[in-house]
Coordinates of C-alpha atoms and ligand atoms in Angstrom, one line a residue:
X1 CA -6.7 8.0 -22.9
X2 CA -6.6 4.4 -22.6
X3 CA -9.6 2.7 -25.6
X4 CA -11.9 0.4 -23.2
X5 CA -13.2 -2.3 -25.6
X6 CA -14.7 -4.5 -22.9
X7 CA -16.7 -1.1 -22.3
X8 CA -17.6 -0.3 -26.5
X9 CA -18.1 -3.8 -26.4
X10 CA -21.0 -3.8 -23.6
X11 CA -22.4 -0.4 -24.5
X12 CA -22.8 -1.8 -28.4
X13 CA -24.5 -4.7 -26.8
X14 CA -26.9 -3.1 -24.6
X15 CA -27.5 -0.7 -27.6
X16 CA -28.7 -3.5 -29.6
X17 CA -30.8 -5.3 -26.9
X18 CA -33.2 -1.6 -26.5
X19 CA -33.0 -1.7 -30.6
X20 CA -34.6 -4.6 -30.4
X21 CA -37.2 -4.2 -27.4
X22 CA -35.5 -6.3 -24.8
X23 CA -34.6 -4.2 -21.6
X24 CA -31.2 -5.9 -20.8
X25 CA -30.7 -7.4 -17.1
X26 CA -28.3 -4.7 -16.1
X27 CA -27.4 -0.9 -16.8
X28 CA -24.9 0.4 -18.8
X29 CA -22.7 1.1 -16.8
X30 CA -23.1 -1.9 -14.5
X31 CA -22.3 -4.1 -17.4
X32 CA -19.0 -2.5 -18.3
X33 CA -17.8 -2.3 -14.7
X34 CA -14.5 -3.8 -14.0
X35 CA -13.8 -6.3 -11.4
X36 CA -11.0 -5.0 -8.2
X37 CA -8.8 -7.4 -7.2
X38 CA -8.2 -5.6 -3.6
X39 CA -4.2 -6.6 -2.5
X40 CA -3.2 -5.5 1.4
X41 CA -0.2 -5.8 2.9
X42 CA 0.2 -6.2 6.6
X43 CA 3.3 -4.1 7.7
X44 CA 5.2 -4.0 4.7
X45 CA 7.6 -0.6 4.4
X46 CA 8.6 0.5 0.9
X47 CA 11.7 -2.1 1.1
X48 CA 9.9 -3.6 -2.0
X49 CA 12.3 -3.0 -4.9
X50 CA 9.7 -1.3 -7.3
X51 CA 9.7 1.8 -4.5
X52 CA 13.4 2.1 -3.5
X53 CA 13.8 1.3 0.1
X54 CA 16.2 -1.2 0.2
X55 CA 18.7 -2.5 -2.6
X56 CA 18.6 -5.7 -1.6
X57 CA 14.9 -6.4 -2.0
X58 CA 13.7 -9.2 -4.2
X59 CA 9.5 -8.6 -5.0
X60 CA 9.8 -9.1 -8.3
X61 CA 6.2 -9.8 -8.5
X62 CA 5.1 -6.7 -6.7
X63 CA 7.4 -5.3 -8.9
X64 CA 5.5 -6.7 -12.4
X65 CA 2.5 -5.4 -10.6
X66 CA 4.1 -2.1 -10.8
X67 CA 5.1 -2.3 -14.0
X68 CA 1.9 -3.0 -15.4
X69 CA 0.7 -0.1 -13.6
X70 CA 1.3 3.6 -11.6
X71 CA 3.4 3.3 -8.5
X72 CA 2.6 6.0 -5.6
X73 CA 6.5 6.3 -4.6
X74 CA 5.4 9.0 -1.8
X75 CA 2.4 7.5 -0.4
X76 CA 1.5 7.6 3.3
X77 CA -0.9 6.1 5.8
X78 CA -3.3 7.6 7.9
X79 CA -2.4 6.2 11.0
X80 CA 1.0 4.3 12.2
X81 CA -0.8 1.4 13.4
X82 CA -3.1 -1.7 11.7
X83 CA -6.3 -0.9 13.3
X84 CA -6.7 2.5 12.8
X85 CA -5.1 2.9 9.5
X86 CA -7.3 0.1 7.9
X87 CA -10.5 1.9 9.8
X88 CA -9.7 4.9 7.7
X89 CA -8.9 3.3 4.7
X90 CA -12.4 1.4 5.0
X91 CA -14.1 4.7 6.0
X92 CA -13.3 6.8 3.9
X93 CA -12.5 9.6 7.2
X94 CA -9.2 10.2 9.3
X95 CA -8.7 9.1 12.4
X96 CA -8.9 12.8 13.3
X97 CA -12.5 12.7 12.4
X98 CA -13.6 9.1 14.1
X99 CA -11.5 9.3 16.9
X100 CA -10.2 5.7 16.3
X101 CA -6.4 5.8 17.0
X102 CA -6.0 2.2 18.9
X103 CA -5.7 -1.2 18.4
X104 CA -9.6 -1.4 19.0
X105 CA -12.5 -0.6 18.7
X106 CA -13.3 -1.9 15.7
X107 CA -15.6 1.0 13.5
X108 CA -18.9 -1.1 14.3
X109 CA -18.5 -0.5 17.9
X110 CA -18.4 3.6 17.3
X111 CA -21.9 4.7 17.6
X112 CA -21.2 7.5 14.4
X113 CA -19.8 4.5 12.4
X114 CA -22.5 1.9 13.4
X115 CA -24.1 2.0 9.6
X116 CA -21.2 3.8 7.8
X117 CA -21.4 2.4 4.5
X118 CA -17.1 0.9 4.0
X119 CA -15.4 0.6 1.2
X120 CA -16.5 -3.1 0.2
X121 CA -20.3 -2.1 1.0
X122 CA -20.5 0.5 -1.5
X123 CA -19.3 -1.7 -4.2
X124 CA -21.7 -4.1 -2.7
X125 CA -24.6 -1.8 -2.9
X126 CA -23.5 -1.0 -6.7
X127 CA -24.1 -4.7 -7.9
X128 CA -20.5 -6.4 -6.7
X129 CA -20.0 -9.6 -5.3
X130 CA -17.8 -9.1 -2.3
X131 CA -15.3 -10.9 -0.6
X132 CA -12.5 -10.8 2.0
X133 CA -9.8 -13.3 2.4
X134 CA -7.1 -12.8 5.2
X135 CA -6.5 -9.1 7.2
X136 CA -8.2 -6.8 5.6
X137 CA -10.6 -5.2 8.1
X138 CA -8.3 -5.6 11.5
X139 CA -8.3 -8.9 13.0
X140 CA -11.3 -9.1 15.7
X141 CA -12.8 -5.9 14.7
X142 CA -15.8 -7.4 13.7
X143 CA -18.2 -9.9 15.6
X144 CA -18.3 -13.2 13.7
X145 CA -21.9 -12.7 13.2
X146 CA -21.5 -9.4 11.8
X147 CA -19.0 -10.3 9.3
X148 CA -21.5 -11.0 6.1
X149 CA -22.7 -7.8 6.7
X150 CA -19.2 -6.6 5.6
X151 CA -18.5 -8.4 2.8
X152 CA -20.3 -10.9 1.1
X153 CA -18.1 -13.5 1.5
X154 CA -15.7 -13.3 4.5
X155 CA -13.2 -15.7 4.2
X156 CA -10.2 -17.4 6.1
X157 CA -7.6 -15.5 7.8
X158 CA -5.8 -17.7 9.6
X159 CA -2.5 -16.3 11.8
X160 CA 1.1 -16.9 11.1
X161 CA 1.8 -20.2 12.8
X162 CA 4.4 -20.1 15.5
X163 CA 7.1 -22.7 16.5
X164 CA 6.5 -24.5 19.9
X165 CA 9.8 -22.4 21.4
X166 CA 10.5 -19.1 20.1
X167 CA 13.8 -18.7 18.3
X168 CA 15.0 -15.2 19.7
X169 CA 15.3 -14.4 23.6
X170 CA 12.9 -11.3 23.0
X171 CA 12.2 -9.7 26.6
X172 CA 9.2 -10.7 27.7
X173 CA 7.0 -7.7 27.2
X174 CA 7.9 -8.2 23.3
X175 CA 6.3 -11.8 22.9
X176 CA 5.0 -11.5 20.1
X177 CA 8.4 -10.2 18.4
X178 CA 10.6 -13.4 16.9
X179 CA 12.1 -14.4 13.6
X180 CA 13.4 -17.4 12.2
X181 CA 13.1 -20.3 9.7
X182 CA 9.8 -21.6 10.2
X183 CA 7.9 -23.6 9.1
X184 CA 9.6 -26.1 6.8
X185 CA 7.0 -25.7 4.0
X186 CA 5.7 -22.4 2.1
X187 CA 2.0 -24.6 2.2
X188 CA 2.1 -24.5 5.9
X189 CA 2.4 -20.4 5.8
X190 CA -0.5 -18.3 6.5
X191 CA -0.1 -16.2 3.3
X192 CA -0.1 -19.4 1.2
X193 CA -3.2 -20.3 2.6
X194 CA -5.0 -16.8 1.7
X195 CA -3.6 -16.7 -1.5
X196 CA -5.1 -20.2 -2.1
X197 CA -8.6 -18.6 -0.8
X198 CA -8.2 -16.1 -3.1
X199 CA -7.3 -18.1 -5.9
X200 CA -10.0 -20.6 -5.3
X201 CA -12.4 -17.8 -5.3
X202 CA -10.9 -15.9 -8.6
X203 CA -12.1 -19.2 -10.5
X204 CA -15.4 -19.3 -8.8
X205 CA -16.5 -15.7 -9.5
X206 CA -20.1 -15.2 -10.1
X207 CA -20.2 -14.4 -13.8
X208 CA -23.4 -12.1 -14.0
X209 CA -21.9 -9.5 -12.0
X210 CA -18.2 -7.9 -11.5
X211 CA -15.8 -8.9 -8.5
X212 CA -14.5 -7.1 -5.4
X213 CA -12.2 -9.6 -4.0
X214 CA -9.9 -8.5 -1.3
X215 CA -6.5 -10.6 -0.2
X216 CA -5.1 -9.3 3.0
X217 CA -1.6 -10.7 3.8
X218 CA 0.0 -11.4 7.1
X219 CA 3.9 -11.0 6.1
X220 CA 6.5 -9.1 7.1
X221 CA 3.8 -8.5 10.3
X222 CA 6.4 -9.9 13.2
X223 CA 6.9 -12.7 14.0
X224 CA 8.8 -13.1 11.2
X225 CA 9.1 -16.6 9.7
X226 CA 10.1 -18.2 6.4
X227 CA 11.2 -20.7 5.0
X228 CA 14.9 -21.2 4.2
X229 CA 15.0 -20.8 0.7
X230 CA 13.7 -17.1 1.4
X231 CA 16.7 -16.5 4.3
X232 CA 18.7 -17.7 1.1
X233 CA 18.0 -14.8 -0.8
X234 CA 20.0 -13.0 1.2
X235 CA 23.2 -14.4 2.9
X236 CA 23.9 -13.0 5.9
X237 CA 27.2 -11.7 5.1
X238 CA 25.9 -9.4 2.5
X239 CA 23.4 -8.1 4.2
X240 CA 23.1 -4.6 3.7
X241 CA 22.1 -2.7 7.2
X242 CA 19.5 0.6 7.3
X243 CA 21.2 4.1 7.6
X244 CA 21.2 4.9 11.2
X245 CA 22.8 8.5 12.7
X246 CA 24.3 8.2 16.3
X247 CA 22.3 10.3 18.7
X248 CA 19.8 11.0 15.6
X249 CA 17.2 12.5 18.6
X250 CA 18.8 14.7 20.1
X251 CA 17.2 17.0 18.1
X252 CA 13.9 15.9 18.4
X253 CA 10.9 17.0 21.0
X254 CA 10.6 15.4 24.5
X255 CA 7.1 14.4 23.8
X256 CA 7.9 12.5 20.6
X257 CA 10.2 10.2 22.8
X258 CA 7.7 9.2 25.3
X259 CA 4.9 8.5 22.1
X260 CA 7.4 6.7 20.3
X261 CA 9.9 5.2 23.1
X262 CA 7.6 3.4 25.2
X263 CA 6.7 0.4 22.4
X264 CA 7.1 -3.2 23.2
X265 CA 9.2 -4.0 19.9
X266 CA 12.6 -4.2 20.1
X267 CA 14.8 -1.0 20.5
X268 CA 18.1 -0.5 18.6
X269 CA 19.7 -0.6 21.9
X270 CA 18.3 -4.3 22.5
X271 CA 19.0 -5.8 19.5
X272 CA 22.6 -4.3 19.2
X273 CA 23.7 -5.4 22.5
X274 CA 22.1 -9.0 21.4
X275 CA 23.7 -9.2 17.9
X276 CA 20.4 -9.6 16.8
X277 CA 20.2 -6.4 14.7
X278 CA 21.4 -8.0 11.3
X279 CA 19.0 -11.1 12.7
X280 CA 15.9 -9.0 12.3
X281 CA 16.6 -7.2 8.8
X282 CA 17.7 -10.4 6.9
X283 CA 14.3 -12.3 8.4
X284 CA 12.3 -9.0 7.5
X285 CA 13.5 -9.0 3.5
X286 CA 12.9 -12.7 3.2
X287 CA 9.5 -12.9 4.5
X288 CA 8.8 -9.4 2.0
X289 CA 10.1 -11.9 -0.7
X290 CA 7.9 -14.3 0.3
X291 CA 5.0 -12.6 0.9
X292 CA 5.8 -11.3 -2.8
X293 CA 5.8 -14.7 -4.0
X294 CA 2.5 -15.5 -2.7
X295 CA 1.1 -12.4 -4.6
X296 CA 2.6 -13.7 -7.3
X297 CA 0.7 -16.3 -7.3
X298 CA -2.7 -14.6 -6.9
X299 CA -1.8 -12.3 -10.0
X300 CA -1.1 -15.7 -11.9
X301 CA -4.5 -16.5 -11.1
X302 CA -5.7 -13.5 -12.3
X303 CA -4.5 -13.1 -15.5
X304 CA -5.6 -17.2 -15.6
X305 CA -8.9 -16.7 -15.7
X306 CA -9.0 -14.4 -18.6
X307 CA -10.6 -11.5 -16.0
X308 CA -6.8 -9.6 -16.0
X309 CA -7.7 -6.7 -18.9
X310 CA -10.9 -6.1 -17.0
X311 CA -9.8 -5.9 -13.2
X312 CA -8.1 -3.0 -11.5
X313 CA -5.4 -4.4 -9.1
X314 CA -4.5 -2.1 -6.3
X315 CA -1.6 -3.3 -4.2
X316 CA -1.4 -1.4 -0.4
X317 CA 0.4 -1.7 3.3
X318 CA -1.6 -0.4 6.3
X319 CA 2.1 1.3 7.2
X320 CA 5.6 1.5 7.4
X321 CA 8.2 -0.4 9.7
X322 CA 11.5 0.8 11.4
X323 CA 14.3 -1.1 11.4
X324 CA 16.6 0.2 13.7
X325 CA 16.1 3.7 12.2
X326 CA 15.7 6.6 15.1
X327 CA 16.8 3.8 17.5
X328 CA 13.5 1.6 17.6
X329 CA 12.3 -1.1 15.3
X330 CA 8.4 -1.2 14.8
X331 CA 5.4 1.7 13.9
X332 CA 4.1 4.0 15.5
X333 CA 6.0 7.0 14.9
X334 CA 4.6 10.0 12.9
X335 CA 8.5 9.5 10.5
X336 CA 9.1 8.4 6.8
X337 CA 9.7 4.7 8.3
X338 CA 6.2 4.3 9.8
X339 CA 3.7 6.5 7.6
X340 CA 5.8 5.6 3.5
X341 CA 3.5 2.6 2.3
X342 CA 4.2 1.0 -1.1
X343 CA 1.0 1.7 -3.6
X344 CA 0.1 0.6 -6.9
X345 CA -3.0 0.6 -9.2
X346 CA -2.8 -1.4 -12.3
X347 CA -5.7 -2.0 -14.9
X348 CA -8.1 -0.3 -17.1
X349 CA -7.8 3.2 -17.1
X350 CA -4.3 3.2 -15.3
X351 CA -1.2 4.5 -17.0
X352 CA 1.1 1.6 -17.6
X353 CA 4.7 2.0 -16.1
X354 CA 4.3 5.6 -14.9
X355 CA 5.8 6.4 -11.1
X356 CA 4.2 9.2 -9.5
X357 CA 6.0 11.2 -6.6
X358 CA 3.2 13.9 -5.6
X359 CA 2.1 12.7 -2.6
X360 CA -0.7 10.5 -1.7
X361 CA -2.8 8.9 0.9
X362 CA -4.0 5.5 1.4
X363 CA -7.5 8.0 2.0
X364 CA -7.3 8.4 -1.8
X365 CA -8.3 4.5 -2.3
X366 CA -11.6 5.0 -1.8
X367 CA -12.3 8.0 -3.9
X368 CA -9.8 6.7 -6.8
X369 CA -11.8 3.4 -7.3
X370 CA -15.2 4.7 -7.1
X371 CA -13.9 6.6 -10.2
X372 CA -11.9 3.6 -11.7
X373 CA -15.1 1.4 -11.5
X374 CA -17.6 4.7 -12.6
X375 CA -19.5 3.7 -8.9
X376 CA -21.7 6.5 -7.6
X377 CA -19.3 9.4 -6.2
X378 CA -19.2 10.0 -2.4
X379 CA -19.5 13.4 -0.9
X380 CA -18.6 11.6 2.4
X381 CA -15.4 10.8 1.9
X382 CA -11.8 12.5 3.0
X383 CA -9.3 11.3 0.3
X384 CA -9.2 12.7 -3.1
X385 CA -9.5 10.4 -6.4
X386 CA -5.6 9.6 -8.0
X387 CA -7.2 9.6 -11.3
X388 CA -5.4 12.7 -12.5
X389 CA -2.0 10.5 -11.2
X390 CA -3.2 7.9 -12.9
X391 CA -3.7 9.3 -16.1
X392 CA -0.1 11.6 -15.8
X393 CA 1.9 10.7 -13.1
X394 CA 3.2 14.4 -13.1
X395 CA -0.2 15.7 -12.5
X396 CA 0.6 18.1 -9.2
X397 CA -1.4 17.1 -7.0
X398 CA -3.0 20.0 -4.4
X399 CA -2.9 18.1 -0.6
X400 CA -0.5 16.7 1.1
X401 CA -0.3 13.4 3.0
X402 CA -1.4 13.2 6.5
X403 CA -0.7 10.8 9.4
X404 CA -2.2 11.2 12.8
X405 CA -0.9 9.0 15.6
X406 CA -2.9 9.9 18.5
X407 CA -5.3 12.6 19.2
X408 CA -3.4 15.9 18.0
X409 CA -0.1 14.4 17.0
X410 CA -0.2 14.7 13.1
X411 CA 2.6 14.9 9.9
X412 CA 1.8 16.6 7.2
X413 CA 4.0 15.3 4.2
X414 CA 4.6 16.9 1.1
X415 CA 6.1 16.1 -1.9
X416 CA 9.7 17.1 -0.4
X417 CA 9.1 17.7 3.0
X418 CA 7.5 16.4 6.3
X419 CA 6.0 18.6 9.3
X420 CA 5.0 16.9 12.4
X421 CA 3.2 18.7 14.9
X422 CA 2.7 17.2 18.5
X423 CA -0.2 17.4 20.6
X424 CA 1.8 20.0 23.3
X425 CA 2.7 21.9 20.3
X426 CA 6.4 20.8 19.7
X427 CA 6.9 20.4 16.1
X428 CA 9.7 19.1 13.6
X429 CA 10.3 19.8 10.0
X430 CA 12.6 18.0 7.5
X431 CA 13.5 18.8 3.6
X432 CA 13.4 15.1 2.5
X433 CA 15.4 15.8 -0.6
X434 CA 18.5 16.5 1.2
X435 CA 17.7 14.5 4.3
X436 CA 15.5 11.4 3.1
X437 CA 16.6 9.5 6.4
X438 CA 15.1 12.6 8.5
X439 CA 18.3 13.0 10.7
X440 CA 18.2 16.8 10.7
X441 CA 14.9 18.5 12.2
X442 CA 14.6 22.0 10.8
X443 CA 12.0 23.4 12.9
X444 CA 13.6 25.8 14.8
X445 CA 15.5 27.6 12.1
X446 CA 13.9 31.0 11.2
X447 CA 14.6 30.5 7.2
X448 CA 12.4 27.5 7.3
X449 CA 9.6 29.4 9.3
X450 CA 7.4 30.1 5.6
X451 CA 7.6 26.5 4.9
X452 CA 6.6 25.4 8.3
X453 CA 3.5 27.6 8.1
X454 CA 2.5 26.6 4.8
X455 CA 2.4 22.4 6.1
X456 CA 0.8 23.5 9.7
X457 CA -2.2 25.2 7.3
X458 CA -3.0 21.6 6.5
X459 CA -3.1 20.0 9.9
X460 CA -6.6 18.6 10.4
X461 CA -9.3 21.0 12.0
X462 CA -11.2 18.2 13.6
X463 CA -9.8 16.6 16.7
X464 CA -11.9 14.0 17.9
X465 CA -10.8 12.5 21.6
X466 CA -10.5 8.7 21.5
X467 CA -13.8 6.9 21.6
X468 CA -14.8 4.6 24.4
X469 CA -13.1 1.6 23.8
X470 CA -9.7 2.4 22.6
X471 CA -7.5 -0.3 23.6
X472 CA -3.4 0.8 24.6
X473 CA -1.0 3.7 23.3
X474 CA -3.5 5.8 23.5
X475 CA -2.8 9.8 24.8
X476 CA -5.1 11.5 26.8
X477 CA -5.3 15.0 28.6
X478 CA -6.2 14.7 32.1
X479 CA -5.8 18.3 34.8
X480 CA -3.6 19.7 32.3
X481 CA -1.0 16.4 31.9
X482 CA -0.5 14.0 28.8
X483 CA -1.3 10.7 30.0
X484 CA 0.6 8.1 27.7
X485 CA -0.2 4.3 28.1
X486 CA -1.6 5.3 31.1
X487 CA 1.4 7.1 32.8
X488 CA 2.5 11.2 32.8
X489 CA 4.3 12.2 30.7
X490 CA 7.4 14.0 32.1
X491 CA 10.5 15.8 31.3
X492 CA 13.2 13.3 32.3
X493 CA 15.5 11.1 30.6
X494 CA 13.9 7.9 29.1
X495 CA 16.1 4.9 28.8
X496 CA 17.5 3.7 25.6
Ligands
LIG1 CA1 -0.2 -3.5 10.3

């Protein structure tokens, strides 16, 4: 076990203030609480070098973070998509159980979530200041007015800034998609701008109570823009392009094209035919780097203001991205690509330089830093603590990791395989350690059938419809048909 002196240290002191009479200001336990310095990542796939996805990427702050700490290297989200993957994460509850699987509502708009008590608010309600700095509940979400009620202090958040004319001739049903060098100064970036919040904030801590303070970055989120001494990091001739398999689904269910076909981000097809493939993957590693560079910066800050030995850092992604991988670029697909997030806990209590590959859940936040900060357990909640991974990183660990992308479409991922199920009961399977890119689905073949049972035996029970309000790609049963973004689904040939 790791020796806590800021702890002895408070626990001697409180000791001698009831010696002598005085009742202290605070418990015990409150006292010796450490700060969280709460680190999201919009979009971000594991192409962060600490967690192996791509050779080429340069994080080397994410990285030190790492280092410092226990890296999840088979960690998952919840849901394929920003809204309802943060919703869980804040929750504490699947998106099987809230029935949140769109781009809105936002959980204060779901009558059973109306007083949930979140994430921040439960560190709130245990003597933290709070506060939020860029997306860390999803953008809109929340009414203005309501926003205090969230976090104590709820910061800026301002968007990536465009260019006046978009650099890449994206069809138009993909607006938002574009990448480039832009704009000519890192200052000018969103991220810099949180990360300054942040910073700013670090240094004005109260000091009578510990911090929760939570830095939601925008990058790599598309559009994709940095400056040119990012693109620099990687020349374009070296480059090194993802694994892709010709025809890879052929072998995959009907249904899984239409839920993962019919997205407005660039298919494979699109950006090959465009030479823009290469385009998008060197734009998507430099604004990682940046993005790394700006939490950098608020780890400087940190260990700056003498508060590093006492804070527990946990670094996260709300999900994966595709790059050209199964032919679409983007989330939203139940594969390794969309649901692998990077994950890393650094601080007191947390085994330095250990890498842990049982698998985990961005569900597991919750629970794991209720227990890092000794906060009142939960009986609520639907993760499990890590606190077993972060003592020994080869602690089995019991569950699996689940992502549900739409009512009754769910993967169940292990620590060397991944089951998906679909919600008109077409399934896949795939035995990661011989197949990490997923290319051959093993569902079908009778010798697998024991390991397909044994993941389906974890698919969630509860499968609540989408609640009023749920905004597009959202699957509904109407008269026995699957309605996807608001047409049938049907057994023809979908365009590539
Ligand atoms: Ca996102």
């Amino acid at each position: 076990m790791n020796s806590r002196p800021a702890y002895r240290i408070a626990a001697f002191l409180i000791a001698s203030f009831w010696l002598a009479g005085v009742v202290p200001h605070v418990a015990a336990a409150e006292a010796s609480r450490p700060n969280v310095l709460f680190i999201a990542v919009d979009d971000l796939n594991d192409w962060v070098g600490a967690f192996g996805g791509h050779s080429q990427a340069k994080t080397p702050n994410i990285d030190r973070l790492a280092a410092r700490g226990t890296a999840f290297l088979n960690a998952h989200c919840q849901a394929p998509l920003c809204n309802p993957s943060r919703a869980s994460l804040l929750t504490g509850l699947r998106p099987s159980t809230t029935g949140i699987y769109g781009l809105a509502p936002g959980i204060r708009s779901v009558a059973e979530l109306k007083d949930r008590v979140t994430l921040p608010q439960h560190f709130r309600h245990n003597a933290y200041f709070t506060a939020s700095f860029g997306k860390v509940y999803h953008d809109g979400s929340i009414a203005p007015k309501d926003r205090t009620n969230e976090f104590e202090v709820w910061g800026i958040a301002p968007p990536i800034p465009t260019p006046k004319t978009k650099f890449v001739n994206t069809p138009s049903k993909m607006a938002a998609v574009d990448w480039g060098v832009f704009p000519e100064r890192d200052e000018d970036q969103a991220d810099w701008k949180i990360a300054d919040a942040a910073i700013a904030q670090l240094k004005a801590a109260p000091k009578d109570k510990p911090f929760f303070i939570a830095a939601g970055f925008r990058l790599p989120h598309v559009p994709c823009f940095a400056s040119q001494k990012w693109f620099d990091l990687y020349p374009e001739a070296t480059v090194k392009m993802p694994p892709v398999l010709e025809n890879d689904r052929s072998d995959v269910p009907f249904f899984s094209w239409y839920l993962h076909w019919q997205l407005p981000e660039p298919r494979l097809s699109w950006l090959k035919k465009n030479d823009q493939w290469k385009g998008l993957v060197r734009a998507y590693l430099a604004c990682t780097s940046f993005m790394d560079s700006q939490v950098g910066r608020v780890l400087d800050a940190l260990d700056a203001s003498g508060q590093g030995s006492n804070t527990v850092v946990v670094l996260w992604s709300d999900h994966g991205w595709h790059l050209g991988e199964k032919g679409i670029t983007g989330k939203n697909s139940l594969w390794e690509r969309s649901t692998h997030v990077p994950l890393a806990f650094a601080g007191p209590g947390i085994t330095k330089g250990a890498r842990c590959s049982q698998p985990a859940e961005l569900l597991d936040l919750f629970p794991t830093l209720i227990d890092l900060c000794r906060l009142p357990a939960r009986s609520d909640l639907e993760g499990h603590s890590l606190m077993p991974q972060l003592d020994d990183a080869s602690t089995a660990r019991k569950w699996p990791a689940i992502t549900t992308h739409n009512a009754g479409n769910h993967s169940v991922r292990s620590e060397h395989w991944r089951f998906i199920r679909y919600a008109d009961g077409t399934e896949e399977l795939y035995d990661l350690r011989s197949d990490p890119n997923e290319w051959i689905n093993l569902a079908k073949l009778p010798q697998h059938a024991a390991k397909l049972r044994e993941h389906a035996a974890w698919l969630p029970k509860a499968s609540h419809p989408p609640v009023p309000g749920s905004a597009q790609r959202i699957l509904v049963q109407e008269g026995g048909k699957w309605i996807w973004e608001g047409k049938p689904i049907v057994d023809a040939e979908l365009e590539d």
